[in-house]
PDB file of C-alpha atoms and ligand atoms in Angstrom:
ATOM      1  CA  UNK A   1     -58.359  89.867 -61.150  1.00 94.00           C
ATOM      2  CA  UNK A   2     -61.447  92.013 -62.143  1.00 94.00           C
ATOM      3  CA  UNK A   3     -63.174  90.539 -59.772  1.00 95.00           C
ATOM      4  CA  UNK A   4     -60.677  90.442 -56.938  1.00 96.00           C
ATOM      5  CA  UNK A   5     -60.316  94.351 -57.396  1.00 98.00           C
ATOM      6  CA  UNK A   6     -63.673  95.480 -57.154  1.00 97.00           C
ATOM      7  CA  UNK A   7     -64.117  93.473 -54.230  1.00 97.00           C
ATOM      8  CA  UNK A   8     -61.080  95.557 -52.970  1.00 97.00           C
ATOM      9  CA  UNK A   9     -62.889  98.927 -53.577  1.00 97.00           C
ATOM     10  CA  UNK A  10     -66.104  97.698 -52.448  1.00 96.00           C
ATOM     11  CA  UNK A  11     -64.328  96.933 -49.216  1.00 97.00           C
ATOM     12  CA  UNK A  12     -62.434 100.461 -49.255  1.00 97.00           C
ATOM     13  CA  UNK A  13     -59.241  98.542 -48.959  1.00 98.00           C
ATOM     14  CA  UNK A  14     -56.078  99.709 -51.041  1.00 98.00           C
ATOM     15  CA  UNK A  15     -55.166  99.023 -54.687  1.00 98.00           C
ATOM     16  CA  UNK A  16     -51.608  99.942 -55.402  1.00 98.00           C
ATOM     17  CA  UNK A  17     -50.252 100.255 -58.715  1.00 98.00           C
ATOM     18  CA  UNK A  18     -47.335 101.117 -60.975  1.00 97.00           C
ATOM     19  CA  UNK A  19     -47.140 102.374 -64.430  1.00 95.00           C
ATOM     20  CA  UNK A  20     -44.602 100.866 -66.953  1.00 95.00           C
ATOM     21  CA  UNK A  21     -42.254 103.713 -68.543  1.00 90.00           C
ATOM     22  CA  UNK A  22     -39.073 100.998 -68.499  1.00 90.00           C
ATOM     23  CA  UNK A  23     -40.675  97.608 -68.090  1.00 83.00           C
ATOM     24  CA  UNK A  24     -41.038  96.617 -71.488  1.00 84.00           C
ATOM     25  CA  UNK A  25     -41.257  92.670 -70.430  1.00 91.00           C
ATOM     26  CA  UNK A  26     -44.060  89.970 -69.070  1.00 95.00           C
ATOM     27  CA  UNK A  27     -42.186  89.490 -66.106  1.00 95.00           C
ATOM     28  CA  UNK A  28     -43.452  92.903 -64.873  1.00 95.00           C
ATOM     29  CA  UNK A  29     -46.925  91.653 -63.745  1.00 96.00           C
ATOM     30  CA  UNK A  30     -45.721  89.224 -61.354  1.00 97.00           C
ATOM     31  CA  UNK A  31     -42.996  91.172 -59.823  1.00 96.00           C
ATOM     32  CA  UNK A  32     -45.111  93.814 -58.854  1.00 97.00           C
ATOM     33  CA  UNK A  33     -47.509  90.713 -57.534  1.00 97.00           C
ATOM     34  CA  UNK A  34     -44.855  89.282 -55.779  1.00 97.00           C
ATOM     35  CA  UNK A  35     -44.222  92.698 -53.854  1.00 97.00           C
ATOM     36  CA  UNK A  36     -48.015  92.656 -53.099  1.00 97.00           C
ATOM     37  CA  UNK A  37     -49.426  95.121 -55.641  1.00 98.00           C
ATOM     38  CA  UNK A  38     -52.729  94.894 -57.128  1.00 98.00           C
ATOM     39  CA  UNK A  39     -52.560  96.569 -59.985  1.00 98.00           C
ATOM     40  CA  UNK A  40     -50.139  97.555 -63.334  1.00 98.00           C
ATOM     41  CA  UNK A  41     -51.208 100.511 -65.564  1.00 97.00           C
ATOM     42  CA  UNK A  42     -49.439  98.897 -69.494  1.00 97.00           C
ATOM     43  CA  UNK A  43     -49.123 103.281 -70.411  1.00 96.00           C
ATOM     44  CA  UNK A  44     -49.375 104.160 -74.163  1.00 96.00           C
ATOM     45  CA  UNK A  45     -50.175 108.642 -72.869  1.00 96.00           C
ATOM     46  CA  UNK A  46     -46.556 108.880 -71.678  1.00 94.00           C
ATOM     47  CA  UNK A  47     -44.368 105.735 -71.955  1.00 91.00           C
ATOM     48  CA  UNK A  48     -42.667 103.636 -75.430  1.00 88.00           C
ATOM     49  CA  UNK A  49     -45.510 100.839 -75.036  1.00 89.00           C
ATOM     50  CA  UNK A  50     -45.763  98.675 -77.977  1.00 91.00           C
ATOM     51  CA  UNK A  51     -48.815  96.440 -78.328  1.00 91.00           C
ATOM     52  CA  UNK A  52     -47.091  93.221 -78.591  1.00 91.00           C
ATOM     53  CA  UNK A  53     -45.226  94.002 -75.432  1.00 93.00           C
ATOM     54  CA  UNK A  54     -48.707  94.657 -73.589  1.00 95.00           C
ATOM     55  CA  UNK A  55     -50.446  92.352 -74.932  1.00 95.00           C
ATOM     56  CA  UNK A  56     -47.833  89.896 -73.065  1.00 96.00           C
ATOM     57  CA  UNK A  57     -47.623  92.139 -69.552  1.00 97.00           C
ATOM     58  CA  UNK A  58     -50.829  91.922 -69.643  1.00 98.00           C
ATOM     59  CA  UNK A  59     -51.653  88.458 -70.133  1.00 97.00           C
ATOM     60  CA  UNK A  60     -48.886  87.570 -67.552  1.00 97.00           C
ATOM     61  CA  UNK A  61     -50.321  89.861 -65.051  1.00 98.00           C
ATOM     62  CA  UNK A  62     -53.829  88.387 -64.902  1.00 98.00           C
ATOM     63  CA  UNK A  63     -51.760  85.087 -64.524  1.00 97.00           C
ATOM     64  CA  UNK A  64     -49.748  86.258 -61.470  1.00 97.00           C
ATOM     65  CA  UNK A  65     -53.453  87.842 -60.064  1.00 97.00           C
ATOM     66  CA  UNK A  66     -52.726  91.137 -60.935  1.00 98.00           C
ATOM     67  CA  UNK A  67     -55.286  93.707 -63.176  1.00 98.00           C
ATOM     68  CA  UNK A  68     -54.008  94.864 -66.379  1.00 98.00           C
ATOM     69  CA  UNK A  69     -55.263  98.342 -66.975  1.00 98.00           C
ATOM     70  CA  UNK A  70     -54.084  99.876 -70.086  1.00 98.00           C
ATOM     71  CA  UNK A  71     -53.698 103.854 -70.375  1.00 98.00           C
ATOM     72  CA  UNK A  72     -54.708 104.882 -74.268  1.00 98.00           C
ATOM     73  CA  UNK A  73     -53.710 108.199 -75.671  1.00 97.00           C
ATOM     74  CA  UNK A  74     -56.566 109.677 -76.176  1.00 98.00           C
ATOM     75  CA  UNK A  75     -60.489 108.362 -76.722  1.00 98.00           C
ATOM     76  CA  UNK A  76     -60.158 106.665 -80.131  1.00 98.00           C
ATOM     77  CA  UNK A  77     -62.219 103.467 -79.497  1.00 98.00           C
ATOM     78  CA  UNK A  78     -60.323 101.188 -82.015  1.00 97.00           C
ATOM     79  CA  UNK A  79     -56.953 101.556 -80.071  1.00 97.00           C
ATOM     80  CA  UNK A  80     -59.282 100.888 -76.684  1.00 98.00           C
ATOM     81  CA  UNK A  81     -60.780  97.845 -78.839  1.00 98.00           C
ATOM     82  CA  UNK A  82     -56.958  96.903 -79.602  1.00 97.00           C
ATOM     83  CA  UNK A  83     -55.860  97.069 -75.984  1.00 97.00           C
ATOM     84  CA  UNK A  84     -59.070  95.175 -74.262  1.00 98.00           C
ATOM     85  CA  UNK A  85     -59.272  92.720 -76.797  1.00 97.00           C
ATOM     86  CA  UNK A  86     -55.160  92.033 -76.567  1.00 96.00           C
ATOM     87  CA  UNK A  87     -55.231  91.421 -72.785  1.00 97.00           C
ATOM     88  CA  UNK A  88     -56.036  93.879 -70.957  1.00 98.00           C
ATOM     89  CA  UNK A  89     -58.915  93.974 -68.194  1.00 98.00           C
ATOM     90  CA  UNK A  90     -59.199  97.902 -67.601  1.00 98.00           C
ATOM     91  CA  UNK A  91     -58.728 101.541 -68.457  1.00 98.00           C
ATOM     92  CA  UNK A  92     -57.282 104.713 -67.598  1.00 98.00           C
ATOM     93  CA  UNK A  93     -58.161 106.888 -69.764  1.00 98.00           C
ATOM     94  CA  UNK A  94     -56.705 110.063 -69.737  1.00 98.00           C
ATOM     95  CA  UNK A  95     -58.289 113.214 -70.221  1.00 98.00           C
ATOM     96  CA  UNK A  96     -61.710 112.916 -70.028  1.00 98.00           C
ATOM     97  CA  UNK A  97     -63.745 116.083 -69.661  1.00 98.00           C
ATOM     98  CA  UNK A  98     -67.330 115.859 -70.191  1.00 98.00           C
ATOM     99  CA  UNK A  99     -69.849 113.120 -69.351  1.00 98.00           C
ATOM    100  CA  UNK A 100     -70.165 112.730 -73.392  1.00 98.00           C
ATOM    101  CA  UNK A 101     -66.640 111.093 -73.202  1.00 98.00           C
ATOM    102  CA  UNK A 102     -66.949 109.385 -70.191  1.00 98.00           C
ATOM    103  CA  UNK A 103     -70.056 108.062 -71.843  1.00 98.00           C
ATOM    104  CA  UNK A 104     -68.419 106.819 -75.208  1.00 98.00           C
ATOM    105  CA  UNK A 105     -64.929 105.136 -73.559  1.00 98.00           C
ATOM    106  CA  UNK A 106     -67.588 103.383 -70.846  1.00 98.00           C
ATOM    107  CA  UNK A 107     -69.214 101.851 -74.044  1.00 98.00           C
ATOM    108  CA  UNK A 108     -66.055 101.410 -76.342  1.00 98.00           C
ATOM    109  CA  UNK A 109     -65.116  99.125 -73.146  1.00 98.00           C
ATOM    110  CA  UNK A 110     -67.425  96.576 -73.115  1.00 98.00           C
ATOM    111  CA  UNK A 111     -69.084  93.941 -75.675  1.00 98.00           C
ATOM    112  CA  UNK A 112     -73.048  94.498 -76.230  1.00 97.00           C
ATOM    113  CA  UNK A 113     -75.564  94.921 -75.046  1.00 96.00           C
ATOM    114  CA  UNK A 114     -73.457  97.038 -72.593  1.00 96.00           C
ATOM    115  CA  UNK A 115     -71.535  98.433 -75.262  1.00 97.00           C
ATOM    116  CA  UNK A 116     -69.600  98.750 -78.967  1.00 96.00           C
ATOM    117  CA  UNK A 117     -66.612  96.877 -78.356  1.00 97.00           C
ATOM    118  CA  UNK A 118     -66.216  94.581 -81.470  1.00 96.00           C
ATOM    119  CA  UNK A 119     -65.916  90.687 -80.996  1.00 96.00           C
ATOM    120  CA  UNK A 120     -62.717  89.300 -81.215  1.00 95.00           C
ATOM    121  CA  UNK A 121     -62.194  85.520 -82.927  1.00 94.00           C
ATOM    122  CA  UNK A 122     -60.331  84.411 -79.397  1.00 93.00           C
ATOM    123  CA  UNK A 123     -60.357  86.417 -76.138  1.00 96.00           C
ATOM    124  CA  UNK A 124     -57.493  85.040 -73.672  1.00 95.00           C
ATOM    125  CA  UNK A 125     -57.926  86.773 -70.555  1.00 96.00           C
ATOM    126  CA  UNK A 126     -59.826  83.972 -68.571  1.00 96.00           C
ATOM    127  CA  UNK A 127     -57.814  81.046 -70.547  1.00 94.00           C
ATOM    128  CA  UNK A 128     -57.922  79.230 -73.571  1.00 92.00           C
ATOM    129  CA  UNK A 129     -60.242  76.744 -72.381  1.00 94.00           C
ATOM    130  CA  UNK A 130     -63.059  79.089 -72.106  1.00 94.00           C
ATOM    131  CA  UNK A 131     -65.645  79.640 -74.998  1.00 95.00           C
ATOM    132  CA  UNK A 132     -65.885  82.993 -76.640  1.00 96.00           C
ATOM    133  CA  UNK A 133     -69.300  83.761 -75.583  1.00 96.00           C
ATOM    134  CA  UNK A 134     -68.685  82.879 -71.850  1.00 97.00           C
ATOM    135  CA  UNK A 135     -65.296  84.843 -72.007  1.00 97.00           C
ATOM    136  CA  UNK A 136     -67.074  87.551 -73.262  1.00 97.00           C
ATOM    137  CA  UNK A 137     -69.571  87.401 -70.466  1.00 97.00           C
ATOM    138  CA  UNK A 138     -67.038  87.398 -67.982  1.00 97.00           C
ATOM    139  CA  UNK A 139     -65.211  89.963 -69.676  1.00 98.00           C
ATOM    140  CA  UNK A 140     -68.143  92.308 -69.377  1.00 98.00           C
ATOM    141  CA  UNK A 141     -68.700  91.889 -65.204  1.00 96.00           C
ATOM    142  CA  UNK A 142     -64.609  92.162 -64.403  1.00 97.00           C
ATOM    143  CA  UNK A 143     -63.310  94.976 -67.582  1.00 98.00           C
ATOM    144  CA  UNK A 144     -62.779  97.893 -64.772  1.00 98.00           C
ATOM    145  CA  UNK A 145     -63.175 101.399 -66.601  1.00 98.00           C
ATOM    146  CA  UNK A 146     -61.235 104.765 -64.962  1.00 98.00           C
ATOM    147  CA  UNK A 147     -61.792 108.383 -66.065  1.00 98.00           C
ATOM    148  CA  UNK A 148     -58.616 110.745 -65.540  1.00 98.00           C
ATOM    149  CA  UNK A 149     -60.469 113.499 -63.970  1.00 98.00           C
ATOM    150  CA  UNK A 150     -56.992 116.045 -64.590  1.00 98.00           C
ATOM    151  CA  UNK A 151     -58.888 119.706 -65.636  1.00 98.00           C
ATOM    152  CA  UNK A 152     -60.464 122.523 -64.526  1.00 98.00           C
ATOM    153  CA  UNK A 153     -63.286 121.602 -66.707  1.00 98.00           C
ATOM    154  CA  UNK A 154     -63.324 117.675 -65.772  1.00 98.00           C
ATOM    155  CA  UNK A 155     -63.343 119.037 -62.021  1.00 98.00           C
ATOM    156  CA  UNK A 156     -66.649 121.333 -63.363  1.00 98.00           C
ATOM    157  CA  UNK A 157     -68.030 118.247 -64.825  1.00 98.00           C
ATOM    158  CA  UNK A 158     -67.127 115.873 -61.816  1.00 98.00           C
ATOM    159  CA  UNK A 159     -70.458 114.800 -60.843  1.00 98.00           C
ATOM    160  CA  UNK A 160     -72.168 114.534 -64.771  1.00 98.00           C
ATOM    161  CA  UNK A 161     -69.039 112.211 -65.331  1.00 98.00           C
ATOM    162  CA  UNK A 162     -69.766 110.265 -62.021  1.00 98.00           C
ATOM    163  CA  UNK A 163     -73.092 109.169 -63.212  1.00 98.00           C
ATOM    164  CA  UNK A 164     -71.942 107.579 -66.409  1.00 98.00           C
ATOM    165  CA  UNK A 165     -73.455 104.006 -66.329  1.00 97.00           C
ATOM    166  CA  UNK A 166     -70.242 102.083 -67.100  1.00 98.00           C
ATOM    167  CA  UNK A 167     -67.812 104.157 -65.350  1.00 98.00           C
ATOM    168  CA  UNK A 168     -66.462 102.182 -62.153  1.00 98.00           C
ATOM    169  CA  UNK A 169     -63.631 104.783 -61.019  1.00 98.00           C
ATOM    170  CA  UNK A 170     -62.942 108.672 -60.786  1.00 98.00           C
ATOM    171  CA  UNK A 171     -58.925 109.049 -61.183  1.00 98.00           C
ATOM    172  CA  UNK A 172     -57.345 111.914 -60.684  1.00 98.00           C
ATOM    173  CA  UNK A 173     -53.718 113.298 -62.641  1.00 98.00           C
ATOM    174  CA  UNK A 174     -52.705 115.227 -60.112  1.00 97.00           C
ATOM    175  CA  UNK A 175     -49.717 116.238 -62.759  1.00 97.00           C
ATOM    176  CA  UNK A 176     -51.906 117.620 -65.099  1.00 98.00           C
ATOM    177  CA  UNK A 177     -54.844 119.113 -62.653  1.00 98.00           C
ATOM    178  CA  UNK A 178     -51.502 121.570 -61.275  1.00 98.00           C
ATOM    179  CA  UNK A 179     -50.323 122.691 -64.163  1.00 98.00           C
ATOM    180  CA  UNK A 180     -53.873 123.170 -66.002  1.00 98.00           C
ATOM    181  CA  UNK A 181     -54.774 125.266 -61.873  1.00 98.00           C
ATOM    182  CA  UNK A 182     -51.763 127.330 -62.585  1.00 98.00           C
ATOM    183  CA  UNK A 183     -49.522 125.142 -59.667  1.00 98.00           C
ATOM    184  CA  UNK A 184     -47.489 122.872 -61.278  1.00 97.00           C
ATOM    185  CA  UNK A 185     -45.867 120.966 -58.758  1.00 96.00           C
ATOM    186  CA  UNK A 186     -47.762 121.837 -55.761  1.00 97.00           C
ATOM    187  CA  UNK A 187     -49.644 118.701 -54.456  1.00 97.00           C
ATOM    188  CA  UNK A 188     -49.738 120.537 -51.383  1.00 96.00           C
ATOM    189  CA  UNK A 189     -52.295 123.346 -52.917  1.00 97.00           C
ATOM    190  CA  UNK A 190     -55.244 123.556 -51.088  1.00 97.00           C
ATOM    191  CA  UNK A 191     -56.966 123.696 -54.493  1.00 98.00           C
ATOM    192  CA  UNK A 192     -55.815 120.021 -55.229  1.00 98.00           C
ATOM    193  CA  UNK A 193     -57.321 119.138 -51.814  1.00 97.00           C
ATOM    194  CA  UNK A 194     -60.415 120.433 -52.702  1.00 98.00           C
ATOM    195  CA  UNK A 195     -60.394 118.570 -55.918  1.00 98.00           C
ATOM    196  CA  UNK A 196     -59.653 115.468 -54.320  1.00 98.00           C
ATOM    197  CA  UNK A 197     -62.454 116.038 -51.538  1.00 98.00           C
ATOM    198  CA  UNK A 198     -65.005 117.010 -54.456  1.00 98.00           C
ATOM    199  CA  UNK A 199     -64.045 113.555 -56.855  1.00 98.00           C
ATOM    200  CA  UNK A 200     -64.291 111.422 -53.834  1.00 98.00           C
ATOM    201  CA  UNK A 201     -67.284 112.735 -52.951  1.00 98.00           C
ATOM    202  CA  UNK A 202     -69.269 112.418 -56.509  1.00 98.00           C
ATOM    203  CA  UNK A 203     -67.702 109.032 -56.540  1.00 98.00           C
ATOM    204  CA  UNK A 204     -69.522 107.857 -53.391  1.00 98.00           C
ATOM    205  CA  UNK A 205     -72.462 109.385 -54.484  1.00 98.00           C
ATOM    206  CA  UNK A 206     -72.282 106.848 -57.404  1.00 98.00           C
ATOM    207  CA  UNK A 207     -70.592 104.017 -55.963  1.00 98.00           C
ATOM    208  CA  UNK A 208     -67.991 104.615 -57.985  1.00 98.00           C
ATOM    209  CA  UNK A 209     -64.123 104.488 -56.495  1.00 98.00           C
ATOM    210  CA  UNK A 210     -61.727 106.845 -56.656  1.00 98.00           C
ATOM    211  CA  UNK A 211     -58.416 106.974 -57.285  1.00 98.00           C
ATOM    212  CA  UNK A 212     -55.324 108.730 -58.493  1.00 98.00           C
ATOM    213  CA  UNK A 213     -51.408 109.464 -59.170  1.00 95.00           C
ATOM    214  CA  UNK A 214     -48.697 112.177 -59.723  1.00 91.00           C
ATOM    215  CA  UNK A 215     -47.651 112.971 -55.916  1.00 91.00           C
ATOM    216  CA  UNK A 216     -44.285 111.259 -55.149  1.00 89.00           C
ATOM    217  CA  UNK A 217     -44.220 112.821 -50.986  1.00 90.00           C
ATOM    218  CA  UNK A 218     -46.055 111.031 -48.193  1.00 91.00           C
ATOM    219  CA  UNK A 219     -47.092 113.955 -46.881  1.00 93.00           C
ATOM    220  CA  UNK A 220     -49.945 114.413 -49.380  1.00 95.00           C
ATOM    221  CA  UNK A 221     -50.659 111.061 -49.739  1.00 96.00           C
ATOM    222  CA  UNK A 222     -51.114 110.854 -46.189  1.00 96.00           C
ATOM    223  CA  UNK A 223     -54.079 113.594 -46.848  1.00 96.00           C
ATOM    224  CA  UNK A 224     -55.690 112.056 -49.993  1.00 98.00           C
ATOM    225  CA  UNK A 225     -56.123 108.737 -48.694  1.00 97.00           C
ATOM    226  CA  UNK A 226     -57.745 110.098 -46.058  1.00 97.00           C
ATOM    227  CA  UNK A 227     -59.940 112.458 -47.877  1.00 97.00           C
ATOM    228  CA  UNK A 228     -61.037 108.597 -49.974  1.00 98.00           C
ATOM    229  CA  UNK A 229     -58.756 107.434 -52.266  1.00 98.00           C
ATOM    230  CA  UNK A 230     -58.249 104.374 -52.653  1.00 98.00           C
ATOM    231  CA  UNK A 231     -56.689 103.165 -56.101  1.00 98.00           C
ATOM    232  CA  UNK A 232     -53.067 103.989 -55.540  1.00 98.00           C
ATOM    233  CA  UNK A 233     -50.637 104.599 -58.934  1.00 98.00           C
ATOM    234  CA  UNK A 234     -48.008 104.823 -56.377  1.00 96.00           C
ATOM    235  CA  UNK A 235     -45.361 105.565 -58.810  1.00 93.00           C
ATOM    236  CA  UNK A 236     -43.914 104.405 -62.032  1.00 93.00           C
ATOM    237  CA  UNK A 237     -40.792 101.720 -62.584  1.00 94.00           C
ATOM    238  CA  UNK A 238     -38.166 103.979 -63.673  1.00 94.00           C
ATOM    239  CA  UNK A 239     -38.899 106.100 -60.076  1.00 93.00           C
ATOM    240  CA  UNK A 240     -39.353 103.004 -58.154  1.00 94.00           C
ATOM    241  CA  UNK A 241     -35.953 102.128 -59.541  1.00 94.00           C
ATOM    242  CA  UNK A 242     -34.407 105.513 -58.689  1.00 95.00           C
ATOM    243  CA  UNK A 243     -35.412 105.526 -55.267  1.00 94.00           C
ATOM    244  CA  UNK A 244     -33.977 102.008 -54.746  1.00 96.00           C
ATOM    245  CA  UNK A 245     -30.824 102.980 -56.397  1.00 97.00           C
ATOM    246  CA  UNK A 246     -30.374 106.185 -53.886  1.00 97.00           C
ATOM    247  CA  UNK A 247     -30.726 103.923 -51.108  1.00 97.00           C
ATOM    248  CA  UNK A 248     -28.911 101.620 -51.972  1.00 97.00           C
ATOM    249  CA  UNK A 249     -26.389 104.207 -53.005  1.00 98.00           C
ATOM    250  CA  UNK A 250     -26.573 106.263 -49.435  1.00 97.00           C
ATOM    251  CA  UNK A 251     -26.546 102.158 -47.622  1.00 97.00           C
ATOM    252  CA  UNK A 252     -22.956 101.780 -48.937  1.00 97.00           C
ATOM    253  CA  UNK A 253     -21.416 105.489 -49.331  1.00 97.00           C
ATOM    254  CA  UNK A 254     -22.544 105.385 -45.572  1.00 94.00           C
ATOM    255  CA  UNK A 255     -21.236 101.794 -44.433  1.00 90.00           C
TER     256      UNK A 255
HETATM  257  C1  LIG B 301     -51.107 112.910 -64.009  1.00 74.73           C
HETATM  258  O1  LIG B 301     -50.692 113.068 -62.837  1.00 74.73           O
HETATM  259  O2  LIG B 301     -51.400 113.857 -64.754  1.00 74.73           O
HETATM  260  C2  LIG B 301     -51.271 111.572 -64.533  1.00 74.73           C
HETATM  261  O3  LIG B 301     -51.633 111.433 -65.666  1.00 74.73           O
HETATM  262  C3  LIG B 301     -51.017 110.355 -63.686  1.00 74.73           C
HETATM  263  O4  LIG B 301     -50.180 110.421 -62.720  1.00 74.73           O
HETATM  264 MG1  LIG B 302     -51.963 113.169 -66.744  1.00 74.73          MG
END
């Protein structure tokens, strides 16, 4: 699914995603691929992820065709090692502020001569019939590696943290970027447009993509997708789940 995602962004088409805060099971992978989504974010920043549990969403998802990016809590690169090397095929990582980290999650991601990641004894993303080396390999073209661009200072950094070799994606947390600009709240700021226009724009300098999450409203989305973005964290679980509830909910109290 590494594959079939950058060949997504390449094409500027859509990746929608989801982040698990109540899905604690494998079958979340392929309902979300069943309802044509392309991608699930397994989150260990905000949500009670356990690394048994994601190390089984995220084996399911690459099953059902779906990428497994994981969301660490901060930088450390032995819980990155844990999560990459337990089935998961990409990042989020949160926070990142200078080009320094960009530069040391990029290499924590991938196996040399690309990177530090350390070699596991089996690696089951692309099946147990496939050797370690070769899954290795493979592992190195598809792993998909996303910098939460959510700061002032990350915004100041924006195009140092583009040119990262090993950095695929720019993704901004619109959440955090309003509350650290003063706005919580406000994804209609101006300010957050102009921080969407500027991390689209370093992205395309570096063929990177860009992406992000934290507005709920169409009427910003509407504005973001056209200012570039293009991987979609649409919502989480427990929202989509609340939303279908209040439907469902205003359905029958209107019947
Ligand atoms: C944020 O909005 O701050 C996030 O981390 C993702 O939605
Ligand atoms: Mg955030």
């Amino acid at each position: 699914p590494g594959t079939a995602f950058r060949a997504r962004m390449r094409a500027g088409e859509l990746a929608l995603g989801s982040n698990l805060r109540l899905s604690r099971s494998a079958e979340a992978g392929p309902i979300l691929a069943a309802c044509g989504f392309h991608w699930v974010m397994i989150d260990f920043e905000h949500s009670p992820a356990s690394p048994h549990l994601a190390h089984d969403i995220a084996l399911s998802a690459i099953r059902a065709g779906l990428l497994p990016m994981a969301r660490p809590s901060g930088h450390d690169p032995r819980e990155i090692a844990g999560l990459l090397t337990n089935g998961a095929l990409g990042l989020v990582v949160p926070h990142v502020d200078t080009a320094a980290q960009a530069e040391a999650v990029a290499r924590a991601a991938r196996f040399a001569p690309r990177g530090a990641l350390s070699v596991p004894g089996t690696l089951a993303h692309f099946g147990y019939g496939t050797g370690l080396a070769e899954a290795c390999t493979i592992f190195n073209e598809e792993v998909v590696v996303t910098v939460m661009i959510e700061s002032q200072t990350a915004l100041a950094n924006v195009e140092a943290i583009a040119a990262v070799p090993g950095v695929d994606g720019l993704f901004i947390g619109g959440s955090d970027l309003l509350w650290d600009l003063g706005l919580p709240g406000r994804y209609d700021a101006p300010e957050l447009r102009d921080a969407v226009e500027r991390t689209c724009a370093a992205a395309a300098r570096n063929n990177l993509f860009a992406g992000m999450g934290g507005p709920r409203e169409e009427g910003p989305w509407r504005g973001f997708l056209r200012a570039g973005m293009r991987m979609i964290l649409t919502e989480n679980d427990l929202s989509l789940m609340m939303r279908g509830a209040r439907d469902r909910r205003a359905f029958f109290e209107g019947a």
